[in-house]
mmCIF file of C-alpha atoms and ligand atoms in Angstrom:
data_model
loop_
_atom_site.group_PDB
_atom_site.id
_atom_site.type_symbol
_atom_site.label_atom_id
_atom_site.label_comp_id
_atom_site.label_asym_id
_atom_site.label_seq_id
_atom_site.Cartn_x
_atom_site.Cartn_y
_atom_site.Cartn_z
ATOM 1 C CA MET A 8 -3.926 3.587 23.442
ATOM 2 C CA THR A 9 -5.976 1.671 25.737
ATOM 3 C CA ASP A 10 -9.111 2.723 27.877
ATOM 4 C CA GLU A 11 -12.265 1.289 29.574
ATOM 5 C CA THR A 12 -13.659 0.689 25.742
ATOM 6 C CA HIS A 13 -11.427 -1.845 25.739
ATOM 7 C CA ASP A 14 -11.931 -3.903 29.452
ATOM 8 C CA PRO A 15 -12.485 -7.615 28.604
ATOM 9 C CA ALA A 16 -15.264 -7.845 31.474
ATOM 10 C CA LEU A 17 -17.353 -4.879 29.560
ATOM 11 C CA VAL A 18 -20.136 -7.170 27.746
ATOM 12 C CA SER A 19 -23.375 -5.953 25.923
ATOM 13 C CA TRP A 20 -26.918 -6.032 26.534
ATOM 14 C CA VAL A 21 -27.342 -7.272 22.998
ATOM 15 C CA SER A 22 -27.500 -10.966 22.023
ATOM 16 C CA GLY A 23 -25.179 -12.355 19.889
ATOM 17 C CA ALA A 24 -22.409 -10.121 20.587
ATOM 18 C CA GLU A 25 -21.029 -12.410 23.439
ATOM 19 C CA PRO A 26 -17.035 -13.004 23.297
ATOM 20 C CA GLY A 27 -16.239 -14.923 19.933
ATOM 21 C CA SER A 28 -18.240 -12.785 17.581
ATOM 22 C CA ASP A 29 -16.923 -10.828 15.211
ATOM 23 C CA PHE A 30 -18.758 -7.921 16.412
ATOM 24 C CA PRO A 31 -18.426 -7.738 20.884
ATOM 25 C CA VAL A 32 -18.985 -4.097 21.969
ATOM 26 C CA GLN A 33 -15.370 -3.898 21.674
ATOM 27 C CA ASN A 34 -15.493 -3.628 18.190
ATOM 28 C CA LEU A 35 -17.834 -0.843 17.522
ATOM 29 C CA PRO A 36 -17.307 -0.464 13.494
ATOM 30 C CA LEU A 37 -18.947 1.970 11.268
ATOM 31 C CA GLY A 38 -20.878 1.202 8.384
ATOM 32 C CA ILE A 39 -23.636 2.620 5.587
ATOM 33 C CA PHE A 40 -26.844 0.553 5.227
ATOM 34 C CA SER A 41 -30.337 0.328 3.782
ATOM 35 C CA GLU A 42 -33.410 -1.561 4.554
ATOM 36 C CA THR A 43 -35.334 -2.437 1.381
ATOM 37 C CA LYS A 44 -36.163 0.654 -0.279
ATOM 38 C CA GLY A 45 -34.729 2.680 2.650
ATOM 39 C CA ARG A 46 -32.294 5.705 2.728
ATOM 40 C CA ARG A 47 -28.494 4.395 3.505
ATOM 41 C CA ARG A 48 -27.671 5.659 6.796
ATOM 42 C CA PRO A 49 -24.859 4.673 9.135
ATOM 43 C CA GLY A 50 -24.837 2.105 11.970
ATOM 44 C CA VAL A 51 -22.631 0.710 14.063
ATOM 45 C CA ALA A 52 -22.872 -3.593 14.771
ATOM 46 C CA ILE A 53 -23.242 -4.812 17.530
ATOM 47 C CA GLY A 54 -23.280 -8.816 17.760
ATOM 48 C CA ASP A 55 -25.254 -10.139 14.990
ATOM 49 C CA TYR A 56 -27.012 -6.403 14.644
ATOM 50 C CA ILE A 57 -27.031 -3.503 13.238
ATOM 51 C CA LEU A 58 -28.007 0.242 15.335
ATOM 52 C CA ASP A 59 -29.400 2.636 13.590
ATOM 53 C CA LEU A 60 -27.272 5.596 14.825
ATOM 54 C CA ASN A 61 -29.788 8.118 13.116
ATOM 55 C CA GLY A 62 -32.485 6.120 15.555
ATOM 56 C CA ILE A 63 -30.470 7.160 18.964
ATOM 57 C CA SER A 64 -29.221 10.369 18.125
ATOM 58 C CA ASP A 65 -30.846 12.195 20.917
ATOM 59 C CA LEU A 66 -28.441 10.213 22.474
ATOM 60 C CA LEU A 67 -25.782 11.420 20.289
ATOM 61 C CA ASP A 68 -23.571 14.985 21.044
ATOM 62 C CA GLU A 69 -25.706 17.454 19.069
ATOM 63 C CA GLU A 70 -22.511 18.301 17.241
ATOM 64 C CA TRP A 71 -22.302 14.541 15.457
ATOM 65 C CA ARG A 72 -25.626 14.752 14.215
ATOM 66 C CA ARG A 73 -24.968 16.008 10.687
ATOM 67 C CA ASP A 74 -22.020 14.085 9.769
ATOM 68 C CA LEU A 75 -24.030 10.805 11.198
ATOM 69 C CA SER A 76 -27.018 10.933 9.547
ATOM 70 C CA GLN A 77 -25.410 11.007 5.821
ATOM 71 C CA PRO A 78 -24.710 8.077 3.191
ATOM 72 C CA VAL A 79 -21.526 8.203 3.509
ATOM 73 C CA LEU A 80 -19.045 8.857 6.652
ATOM 74 C CA ASN A 81 -16.758 11.301 4.907
ATOM 75 C CA GLY A 82 -17.985 14.328 7.270
ATOM 76 C CA TRP A 83 -17.836 11.853 10.460
ATOM 77 C CA LEU A 84 -13.973 10.340 9.581
ATOM 78 C CA ALA A 85 -12.941 13.825 8.715
ATOM 79 C CA ARG A 86 -13.373 14.903 12.268
ATOM 80 C CA GLY A 87 -10.423 12.970 13.643
ATOM 81 C CA PRO A 88 -9.215 10.624 16.452
ATOM 82 C CA ASP A 89 -10.916 13.208 18.853
ATOM 83 C CA ALA A 90 -14.448 13.134 17.939
ATOM 84 C CA HIS A 91 -14.019 9.176 17.286
ATOM 85 C CA ARG A 92 -13.010 8.242 20.823
ATOM 86 C CA ASP A 93 -15.727 10.086 22.116
ATOM 87 C CA LEU A 94 -18.376 8.180 19.884
ATOM 88 C CA ARG A 95 -16.992 5.374 20.832
ATOM 89 C CA ALA A 96 -16.950 5.620 24.531
ATOM 90 C CA ARG A 97 -20.696 6.933 24.063
ATOM 91 C CA LEU A 98 -21.573 3.828 22.146
ATOM 92 C CA SER A 99 -19.518 1.324 24.334
ATOM 93 C CA GLU A 100 -21.860 3.074 27.576
ATOM 94 C CA ILE A 101 -25.077 2.968 25.604
ATOM 95 C CA LEU A 102 -24.663 -0.720 24.296
ATOM 96 C CA SER A 103 -23.325 -1.941 28.021
ATOM 97 C CA ASP A 104 -25.369 -0.246 30.506
ATOM 98 C CA GLU A 105 -28.820 -2.336 30.472
ATOM 99 C CA ARG A 106 -30.539 1.165 31.764
ATOM 100 C CA TYR A 107 -30.301 2.120 27.546
ATOM 101 C CA ARG A 108 -32.227 -1.019 26.715
ATOM 102 C CA ASP A 109 -35.411 -0.258 26.549
ATOM 103 C CA ASP A 110 -34.970 3.332 24.530
ATOM 104 C CA VAL A 111 -32.097 1.530 22.085
ATOM 105 C CA GLU A 112 -33.210 -1.712 21.603
ATOM 106 C CA PRO A 113 -35.911 -0.525 19.145
ATOM 107 C CA GLN A 114 -32.960 0.627 16.980
ATOM 108 C CA LEU A 115 -31.473 -2.588 16.317
ATOM 109 C CA ILE A 116 -32.069 -4.063 12.893
ATOM 110 C CA GLY A 117 -30.780 -7.920 11.905
ATOM 111 C CA GLN A 118 -27.960 -7.598 9.984
ATOM 112 C CA SER A 119 -28.968 -9.980 8.120
ATOM 113 C CA GLU A 120 -32.429 -8.089 6.744
ATOM 114 C CA VAL A 121 -29.578 -5.087 5.384
ATOM 115 C CA ARG A 122 -27.793 -4.139 2.506
ATOM 116 C CA MET A 123 -24.505 -2.943 3.311
ATOM 117 C CA HIS A 124 -22.671 -0.295 1.048
ATOM 118 C CA VAL A 125 -19.056 1.387 0.333
ATOM 119 C CA PRO A 126 -19.258 3.006 4.128
ATOM 120 C CA CYS A 127 -17.384 6.741 2.273
ATOM 121 C CA LEU A 128 -17.708 8.376 -1.494
ATOM 122 C CA VAL A 129 -13.899 7.254 -2.133
ATOM 123 C CA GLY A 130 -12.451 10.551 -4.222
ATOM 124 C CA ASP A 131 -9.113 8.240 -4.366
ATOM 125 C CA TYR A 132 -8.206 4.937 -4.005
ATOM 126 C CA SER A 133 -4.258 3.640 -3.911
ATOM 127 C CA ASP A 134 -2.894 0.375 -3.685
ATOM 128 C CA PHE A 135 0.859 -0.636 -2.805
ATOM 129 C CA TYR A 136 2.994 -3.228 -2.135
ATOM 130 C CA VAL A 137 4.252 -3.523 1.464
ATOM 131 C CA GLY A 138 4.173 -7.547 1.176
ATOM 132 C CA ILE A 139 7.631 -8.361 0.965
ATOM 133 C CA HIS A 140 6.978 -12.520 0.640
ATOM 134 C CA HIS A 141 3.915 -11.978 -1.945
ATOM 135 C CA ALA A 142 6.606 -9.377 -3.692
ATOM 136 C CA THR A 143 8.840 -11.787 -3.868
ATOM 137 C CA ASN A 144 7.202 -14.818 -4.233
ATOM 138 C CA VAL A 145 5.592 -12.713 -7.418
ATOM 139 C CA GLY A 146 9.063 -11.436 -8.579
ATOM 140 C CA ARG A 147 10.461 -14.625 -8.498
ATOM 141 C CA LEU A 148 8.096 -15.925 -11.106
ATOM 142 C CA PHE A 149 9.460 -13.235 -13.244
ATOM 143 C CA ARG A 150 13.094 -13.152 -12.320
ATOM 144 C CA PRO A 151 14.641 -16.298 -10.532
ATOM 145 C CA ASP A 152 17.358 -14.625 -9.223
ATOM 146 C CA ASN A 153 16.795 -11.156 -8.441
ATOM 147 C CA PRO A 154 12.991 -11.549 -7.407
ATOM 148 C CA LEU A 155 12.985 -8.016 -5.340
ATOM 149 C CA LEU A 156 13.730 -4.811 -7.383
ATOM 150 C CA PRO A 157 16.487 -2.880 -5.823
ATOM 151 C CA ASN A 158 14.035 -0.045 -5.108
ATOM 152 C CA TYR A 159 11.568 -2.170 -3.158
ATOM 153 C CA LYS A 160 13.455 -1.552 0.171
ATOM 154 C CA TYR A 161 13.708 2.110 -0.138
ATOM 155 C CA VAL A 162 10.307 3.280 -1.414
ATOM 156 C CA PRO A 163 7.273 1.745 -0.105
ATOM 157 C CA ILE A 164 5.763 0.733 -3.932
ATOM 158 C CA GLY A 165 2.117 1.385 -5.662
ATOM 159 C CA TYR A 166 -0.192 2.391 -8.049
ATOM 160 C CA HIS A 167 -2.883 4.520 -8.090
ATOM 161 C CA GLY A 168 -6.419 2.288 -8.742
ATOM 162 C CA ARG A 169 -9.548 3.266 -9.115
ATOM 163 C CA ALA A 170 -12.531 4.964 -7.433
ATOM 164 C CA SER A 171 -15.663 3.881 -9.601
ATOM 165 C CA SER A 172 -15.559 0.324 -9.844
ATOM 166 C CA ILE A 173 -14.918 -0.138 -5.238
ATOM 167 C CA ARG A 174 -18.249 -2.259 -4.454
ATOM 168 C CA ALA A 175 -19.149 -3.632 -0.691
ATOM 169 C CA SER A 176 -19.045 -7.399 -0.252
ATOM 170 C CA GLY A 177 -21.195 -9.612 -2.208
ATOM 171 C CA GLU A 178 -20.624 -7.476 -5.261
ATOM 172 C CA ASP A 179 -20.395 -10.270 -8.211
ATOM 173 C CA VAL A 180 -17.505 -10.331 -9.841
ATOM 174 C CA ILE A 181 -17.820 -9.908 -13.764
ATOM 175 C CA ARG A 182 -15.207 -11.629 -15.413
ATOM 176 C CA PRO A 183 -13.539 -9.135 -17.143
ATOM 177 C CA SER A 184 -12.154 -9.318 -20.715
ATOM 178 C CA GLY A 185 -9.098 -7.614 -22.168
ATOM 179 C CA GLN A 186 -5.534 -8.286 -24.062
ATOM 180 C CA ARG A 187 -3.992 -11.242 -23.414
ATOM 181 C CA LEU A 188 -0.788 -12.583 -25.203
ATOM 182 C CA ALA A 189 -0.888 -16.514 -25.207
ATOM 183 C CA PRO A 190 2.075 -18.192 -24.641
ATOM 184 C CA ASP A 191 3.265 -19.059 -28.022
ATOM 185 C CA ALA A 192 1.201 -15.967 -29.753
ATOM 186 C CA GLU A 193 2.934 -13.314 -31.354
ATOM 187 C CA ALA A 194 0.239 -11.355 -31.174
ATOM 188 C CA PRO A 195 -2.504 -10.794 -28.407
ATOM 189 C CA GLU A 196 -5.828 -10.991 -28.462
ATOM 190 C CA TYR A 197 -8.997 -9.904 -26.971
ATOM 191 C CA GLY A 198 -10.961 -12.355 -24.851
ATOM 192 C CA PRO A 199 -12.491 -13.064 -21.660
ATOM 193 C CA SER A 200 -9.619 -13.170 -18.707
ATOM 194 C CA ARG A 201 -7.948 -16.908 -18.153
ATOM 195 C CA ARG A 202 -5.658 -16.176 -15.825
ATOM 196 C CA LEU A 203 -8.647 -14.507 -12.944
ATOM 197 C CA ASP A 204 -7.185 -14.114 -9.802
ATOM 198 C CA TYR A 205 -8.170 -12.591 -5.827
ATOM 199 C CA GLU A 206 -5.468 -10.528 -4.034
ATOM 200 C CA LEU A 207 -5.900 -10.761 0.175
ATOM 201 C CA GLU A 208 -5.059 -7.181 1.672
ATOM 202 C CA LEU A 209 -6.038 -4.907 4.146
ATOM 203 C CA GLY A 210 -7.434 -1.050 2.973
ATOM 204 C CA LEU A 211 -6.983 1.590 5.200
ATOM 205 C CA TRP A 212 -9.270 4.348 5.833
ATOM 206 C CA ILE A 213 -8.087 8.621 5.378
ATOM 207 C CA GLY A 214 -9.917 10.043 8.261
ATOM 208 C CA ARG A 215 -8.309 13.600 8.269
ATOM 209 C CA GLY A 216 -6.442 14.939 4.928
ATOM 210 C CA ASN A 217 -3.884 17.020 4.569
ATOM 211 C CA LYS A 218 -3.625 20.395 2.386
ATOM 212 C CA LEU A 219 -2.162 19.913 -1.134
ATOM 213 C CA GLY A 220 1.792 20.650 -1.008
ATOM 214 C CA ARG A 221 1.887 20.146 2.646
ATOM 215 C CA PRO A 222 3.036 15.973 3.827
ATOM 216 C CA ILE A 223 2.369 14.419 6.837
ATOM 217 C CA PRO A 224 5.228 13.989 9.220
ATOM 218 C CA ILE A 225 5.632 10.163 10.025
ATOM 219 C CA ASP A 226 4.384 11.117 14.032
ATOM 220 C CA GLU A 227 1.337 12.533 13.190
ATOM 221 C CA ALA A 228 0.578 9.456 10.530
ATOM 222 C CA ASP A 229 -2.251 7.667 12.818
ATOM 223 C CA GLU A 230 -4.367 10.525 13.439
ATOM 224 C CA HIS A 231 -4.988 10.579 9.515
ATOM 225 C CA ILE A 232 -5.540 6.618 9.916
ATOM 226 C CA ALA A 233 -10.055 6.652 10.568
ATOM 227 C CA GLY A 234 -9.593 2.780 10.212
ATOM 228 C CA TRP A 235 -9.494 -0.592 8.376
ATOM 229 C CA CYS A 236 -11.341 -2.635 6.401
ATOM 230 C CA LEU A 237 -10.652 -6.118 4.093
ATOM 231 C CA LEU A 238 -9.657 -5.000 0.623
ATOM 232 C CA ASN A 239 -9.787 -7.783 -2.135
ATOM 233 C CA ASP A 240 -7.656 -6.673 -5.433
ATOM 234 C CA TRP A 241 -9.133 -8.778 -7.827
ATOM 235 C CA SER A 242 -6.229 -9.526 -10.233
ATOM 236 C CA ALA A 243 -6.686 -10.533 -14.079
ATOM 237 C CA ARG A 244 -3.096 -11.964 -14.385
ATOM 238 C CA ASP A 245 -2.968 -12.303 -18.332
ATOM 239 C CA LEU A 246 -4.192 -8.846 -18.843
ATOM 240 C CA GLN A 247 -1.705 -7.869 -16.103
ATOM 241 C CA ALA A 248 1.658 -9.857 -17.997
ATOM 242 C CA TRP A 249 0.718 -7.983 -21.649
ATOM 243 C CA GLU A 250 0.084 -4.353 -19.884
ATOM 244 C CA TYR A 251 1.789 -3.829 -16.841
ATOM 245 C CA GLN A 252 5.342 -2.504 -18.450
ATOM 246 C CA PRO A 253 6.218 0.374 -18.293
ATOM 247 C CA LEU A 254 3.921 1.966 -16.808
ATOM 248 C CA GLY A 255 1.914 -0.718 -14.098
ATOM 249 C CA PRO A 256 -1.245 -2.009 -13.803
ATOM 250 C CA PHE A 257 -4.446 -0.285 -15.484
ATOM 251 C CA LEU A 258 -7.200 -2.744 -16.920
ATOM 252 C CA ALA A 259 -5.388 -5.460 -15.101
ATOM 253 C CA LYS A 260 -6.922 -4.350 -11.431
ATOM 254 C CA ASN A 261 -9.360 -1.791 -12.142
ATOM 255 C CA PHE A 262 -12.866 -3.692 -13.487
ATOM 256 C CA LEU A 263 -13.593 -4.431 -9.437
ATOM 257 C CA THR A 264 -12.045 -3.897 -6.297
ATOM 258 C CA SER A 265 -14.122 -5.333 -3.359
ATOM 259 C CA VAL A 266 -13.949 -4.297 0.445
ATOM 260 C CA SER A 267 -16.092 -5.340 3.568
ATOM 261 C CA PRO A 268 -18.501 -2.953 4.371
ATOM 262 C CA TRP A 269 -17.289 -2.122 8.025
ATOM 263 C CA ILE A 270 -14.940 0.279 9.255
ATOM 264 C CA VAL A 271 -12.852 -1.153 12.210
ATOM 265 C CA THR A 272 -11.594 1.690 13.647
ATOM 266 C CA SER A 273 -8.479 2.993 14.899
ATOM 267 C CA GLU A 274 -9.580 3.178 18.545
ATOM 268 C CA ALA A 275 -10.970 -0.741 18.446
ATOM 269 C CA LEU A 276 -7.651 -1.883 17.299
ATOM 270 C CA ALA A 277 -5.660 -0.295 19.841
ATOM 271 C CA PRO A 278 -5.512 -3.711 21.713
ATOM 272 C CA PHE A 279 -3.572 -5.399 19.199
ATOM 273 C CA ARG A 280 -0.976 -3.157 18.192
ATOM 274 C CA VAL A 281 2.362 -4.690 18.416
ATOM 275 C CA PRO A 282 5.820 -3.813 17.649
ATOM 276 C CA MET A 283 6.912 -3.456 13.586
ATOM 277 C CA PRO A 284 9.829 -6.581 13.380
ATOM 278 C CA PRO A 285 12.445 -5.391 12.812
ATOM 279 C CA ARG A 286 14.059 -4.674 9.333
ATOM 280 C CA PRO A 287 16.479 -8.087 8.582
ATOM 281 C CA LYS A 288 19.808 -7.591 9.052
ATOM 282 C CA GLY A 289 21.451 -5.932 6.155
ATOM 283 C CA ASP A 290 18.429 -4.105 4.858
ATOM 284 C CA PRO A 291 19.189 -0.690 4.848
ATOM 285 C CA GLU A 292 17.021 1.752 7.435
ATOM 286 C CA PRO A 293 13.995 3.919 5.889
ATOM 287 C CA LEU A 294 15.367 7.220 4.852
ATOM 288 C CA ASP A 295 14.449 9.804 7.836
ATOM 289 C CA TYR A 296 11.098 11.140 6.394
ATOM 290 C CA LEU A 297 9.895 6.835 7.157
ATOM 291 C CA ARG A 298 11.752 6.868 10.499
ATOM 292 C CA ARG A 299 9.776 6.475 13.537
ATOM 293 C CA GLU A 300 10.712 5.283 17.337
ATOM 294 C CA ASN A 301 8.801 2.216 17.797
ATOM 295 C CA ASP A 302 6.482 2.442 14.336
ATOM 296 C CA ASP A 303 3.695 -0.309 15.204
ATOM 297 C CA ALA A 304 1.887 -2.502 13.572
ATOM 298 C CA PHE A 305 -1.097 -4.791 13.851
ATOM 299 C CA ALA A 306 -1.745 -8.613 14.980
ATOM 300 C CA ILE A 307 -4.484 -9.694 12.781
ATOM 301 C CA GLN A 308 -5.259 -12.619 11.119
ATOM 302 C CA LEU A 309 -6.317 -12.736 7.664
ATOM 303 C CA GLU A 310 -7.802 -15.621 6.184
ATOM 304 C CA ALA A 311 -9.345 -16.528 2.341
ATOM 305 C CA THR A 312 -11.759 -19.459 1.571
ATOM 306 C CA LEU A 313 -13.027 -20.646 -1.745
ATOM 307 C CA SER A 314 -15.784 -22.179 -2.529
ATOM 308 C CA THR A 315 -16.961 -24.099 -6.250
ATOM 309 C CA LYS A 316 -20.102 -24.721 -7.719
ATOM 310 C CA GLY A 317 -19.212 -28.053 -7.178
ATOM 311 C CA MET A 318 -18.122 -28.085 -3.793
ATOM 312 C CA ARG A 319 -21.437 -26.207 -3.295
ATOM 313 C CA GLU A 320 -23.224 -29.073 -5.209
ATOM 314 C CA LYS A 321 -21.935 -31.226 -2.644
ATOM 315 C CA GLY A 322 -22.748 -29.758 0.510
ATOM 316 C CA LEU A 323 -19.009 -29.480 0.893
ATOM 317 C CA PRO A 324 -17.733 -26.507 3.160
ATOM 318 C CA PRO A 325 -15.582 -23.986 1.548
ATOM 319 C CA HIS A 326 -11.797 -24.661 1.475
ATOM 320 C CA VAL A 327 -9.364 -22.998 3.297
ATOM 321 C CA LEU A 328 -6.752 -21.371 0.565
ATOM 322 C CA SER A 329 -4.415 -19.731 3.359
ATOM 323 C CA ARG A 330 -4.243 -18.238 6.940
ATOM 324 C CA GLY A 331 -1.858 -16.087 8.748
ATOM 325 C CA THR A 332 -0.906 -12.980 10.687
ATOM 326 C CA ALA A 333 -0.484 -10.232 7.947
ATOM 327 C CA SER A 334 0.978 -8.282 10.652
ATOM 328 C CA ALA A 335 4.667 -9.917 10.035
ATOM 329 C CA ALA A 336 4.353 -9.732 6.256
ATOM 330 C CA MET A 337 4.191 -5.893 5.967
ATOM 331 C CA TYR A 338 7.998 -4.691 5.128
ATOM 332 C CA TRP A 339 6.637 -0.821 5.509
ATOM 333 C CA SER A 340 3.986 -0.052 8.066
ATOM 334 C CA ALA A 341 0.702 1.871 7.856
ATOM 335 C CA ALA A 342 2.088 5.135 8.991
ATOM 336 C CA GLN A 343 5.288 4.771 6.666
ATOM 337 C CA ILE A 344 2.698 4.006 3.417
ATOM 338 C CA VAL A 345 0.554 7.207 4.626
ATOM 339 C CA THR A 346 3.701 9.294 5.229
ATOM 340 C CA HIS A 347 5.408 7.882 2.301
ATOM 341 C CA HIS A 348 1.827 8.747 -0.464
ATOM 342 C CA ALA A 349 1.934 12.649 1.067
ATOM 343 C CA SER A 350 5.995 12.636 0.944
ATOM 344 C CA ASN A 351 5.952 14.995 -2.516
ATOM 345 C CA GLY A 352 3.138 16.987 -1.117
ATOM 346 C CA CYS A 353 -0.279 14.539 -2.309
ATOM 347 C CA ASN A 354 -3.068 15.912 -0.697
ATOM 348 C CA LEU A 355 -5.412 12.999 0.884
ATOM 349 C CA GLN A 356 -9.110 12.704 1.506
ATOM 350 C CA PRO A 357 -11.410 11.964 4.277
ATOM 351 C CA GLY A 358 -12.601 8.821 2.745
ATOM 352 C CA ASP A 359 -9.528 7.607 0.696
ATOM 353 C CA LEU A 360 -9.123 4.090 0.561
ATOM 354 C CA ILE A 361 -5.446 2.646 0.766
ATOM 355 C CA GLY A 362 -4.344 -0.799 -0.356
ATOM 356 C CA THR A 363 -1.992 -2.160 2.050
ATOM 357 C CA GLY A 364 -1.401 -4.612 -1.146
ATOM 358 C CA THR A 365 -1.263 -8.524 -0.950
ATOM 359 C CA LEU A 366 -0.182 -9.762 2.403
ATOM 360 C CA SER A 367 1.158 -13.243 2.611
ATOM 361 C CA THR A 368 3.041 -15.182 5.343
ATOM 362 C CA ASP A 369 6.638 -16.406 4.847
ATOM 363 C CA SER A 370 4.495 -20.098 4.747
ATOM 364 C CA ASP A 371 3.104 -22.064 2.213
ATOM 365 C CA SER A 372 0.179 -22.049 4.014
ATOM 366 C CA GLY A 373 -0.327 -17.911 4.015
ATOM 367 C CA LEU A 374 -0.066 -17.557 0.338
ATOM 368 C CA GLY A 375 -2.773 -14.173 -0.509
ATOM 369 C CA SER A 376 -3.234 -15.280 -4.116
ATOM 370 C CA LEU A 377 -4.243 -18.184 -6.155
ATOM 371 C CA LEU A 378 -0.800 -16.838 -8.910
ATOM 372 C CA GLU A 379 1.678 -17.681 -6.041
ATOM 373 C CA ILE A 380 -0.590 -21.002 -4.350
ATOM 374 C CA SER A 381 -0.198 -22.259 -8.227
ATOM 375 C CA ARG A 382 2.783 -21.458 -8.974
ATOM 376 C CA GLY A 383 2.251 -19.410 -11.452
ATOM 377 C CA GLY A 384 -0.312 -21.679 -12.520
ATOM 378 C CA LYS A 385 1.846 -24.807 -12.620
ATOM 379 C CA ARG A 386 0.758 -26.147 -9.444
ATOM 380 C CA PRO A 387 -2.895 -26.076 -9.081
ATOM 381 C CA VAL A 388 -4.413 -26.498 -6.252
ATOM 382 C CA GLU A 389 -6.446 -30.218 -4.942
ATOM 383 C CA LEU A 390 -10.057 -28.959 -3.701
ATOM 384 C CA PRO A 391 -12.383 -31.532 -1.401
ATOM 385 C CA SER A 392 -14.634 -31.840 -4.622
ATOM 386 C CA GLY A 393 -11.370 -33.721 -6.803
ATOM 387 C CA GLU A 394 -11.545 -30.077 -8.831
ATOM 388 C CA THR A 395 -8.427 -28.360 -9.196
ATOM 389 C CA ARG A 396 -7.766 -24.290 -9.373
ATOM 390 C CA SER A 397 -4.630 -22.961 -10.662
ATOM 391 C CA PHE A 398 -6.959 -19.481 -11.051
ATOM 392 C CA LEU A 399 -10.842 -18.843 -10.509
ATOM 393 C CA GLU A 400 -13.501 -20.194 -13.119
ATOM 394 C CA ASP A 401 -16.881 -19.326 -13.212
ATOM 395 C CA GLY A 402 -19.070 -19.504 -10.045
ATOM 396 C CA ASP A 403 -16.388 -19.725 -7.587
ATOM 397 C CA GLU A 404 -16.538 -17.925 -4.532
ATOM 398 C CA VAL A 405 -13.623 -16.429 -2.277
ATOM 399 C CA THR A 406 -14.015 -14.818 0.915
ATOM 400 C CA LEU A 407 -11.830 -13.117 3.532
ATOM 401 C CA ARG A 408 -12.083 -12.882 6.567
ATOM 402 C CA ALA A 409 -9.693 -10.822 9.348
ATOM 403 C CA TRP A 410 -9.623 -11.031 13.261
ATOM 404 C CA CYS A 411 -7.711 -9.987 15.847
ATOM 405 C CA GLU A 412 -7.129 -11.842 18.944
ATOM 406 C CA ALA A 413 -4.206 -10.734 22.253
ATOM 407 C CA GLU A 414 -3.395 -11.521 25.719
ATOM 408 C CA GLY A 415 -6.127 -9.547 27.911
ATOM 409 C CA ALA A 416 -8.353 -8.251 25.387
ATOM 410 C CA VAL A 417 -11.626 -9.525 23.831
ATOM 411 C CA ARG A 418 -11.212 -10.503 20.345
ATOM 412 C CA ILE A 419 -12.507 -8.620 17.360
ATOM 413 C CA GLY A 420 -13.784 -9.291 13.889
ATOM 414 C CA PHE A 421 -13.432 -7.498 10.385
ATOM 415 C CA GLY A 422 -16.699 -9.315 8.975
ATOM 416 C CA GLU A 423 -16.622 -10.537 5.459
ATOM 417 C CA CYS A 424 -15.527 -9.517 2.047
ATOM 418 C CA VAL A 425 -17.389 -12.429 -0.682
ATOM 419 C CA GLY A 426 -17.054 -12.115 -4.211
ATOM 420 C CA ARG A 427 -18.356 -14.718 -7.275
ATOM 421 C CA VAL A 428 -17.059 -14.690 -10.424
ATOM 422 C CA VAL A 429 -19.786 -14.564 -13.264
ATOM 423 C CA PRO A 430 -19.532 -15.122 -16.704
ATOM 424 C CA ARG A 431 -19.702 -11.611 -18.565
ATOM 425 C CA ARG A 432 -23.371 -10.766 -19.570
HETATM 426 MN MN1 MN B 15 -3.007 -4.968 -5.486
#
């Protein structure tokens, strides 16, 4: 549902927040920042700035102050959609009405001057596998004739990840070591991964939780999704291939998960909702608990770029590895993911993070991992520096970006999710 905060005619008095920016006044994502030696606190992105929410607390509802002065946003997310809509409306007014300018301007800090943090204390993190093209591409590498396993179209597949190694964009990716089995070897050896990869994903932040033993009906699922971010599920493919059977990914993925630091709220995404694409002919209908009339997806553009040390030394710009519309790639909707996760009575909690799984489009220009782009390492990517890559080498930097565009709406962006690979120290 859109309201006056989405009005394309609305303009902020903050410079840099003009249309075309990731953070116009129609976006207003929340994050946790700190200045050098300063404490962590919530802010909202506007143009190239962060508005310090503590600094304007007398302009905000008294009831909100406690949750909006914490070093994490769990308490705020738990408040649910009504409070989130009210804060958005208030921030929209403050940042667009010139009358607030003199009071509010001193509370703006340049984004380049602060450090951003993971916005919540993540109690639990799960990652799904809803990108059907990704699932098909990866499945084909292992099972050419039967890429999708028979459960895929009935049950949203996922695994429990690890919360302790979630970091905000900018954290170095220390090359993981582990057990890997060389192609012709009889026994595995332990050593640094030789097939380090990224995974281009979206993450959703749980707002209100559900009680243990009380599933979330699909019609209520949206009320539990507070917002979205970019997520890079760094993956060591050689470790993964050796360890994944029979219980799924473990040490191949839990050495680091990077997220973009801004929570792009569900409210901000309202103009970019599109109907879930119909299931291909012949596919089974979802079981009743996963079925909803008019379920929707989001028109979110996703991009991954790669910059190697060699490219940076030659002054070459990052190379685009993939770009495309993620919404068309999700076989299961966000509502279905959340409902399925809680369908056994599992309790989701405020600040839980849920990844969609790698999102690849159906085109070669929109593949969300090097595993797919290089066809399992058989077709290395050629880079403008003359280098090639099948997997990531030390010094390589991967940047994920996302943005939304729709007719009659101002473009909004997610910011970046960046990580540079470094050798084990
Ligand atoms: Mn993943």
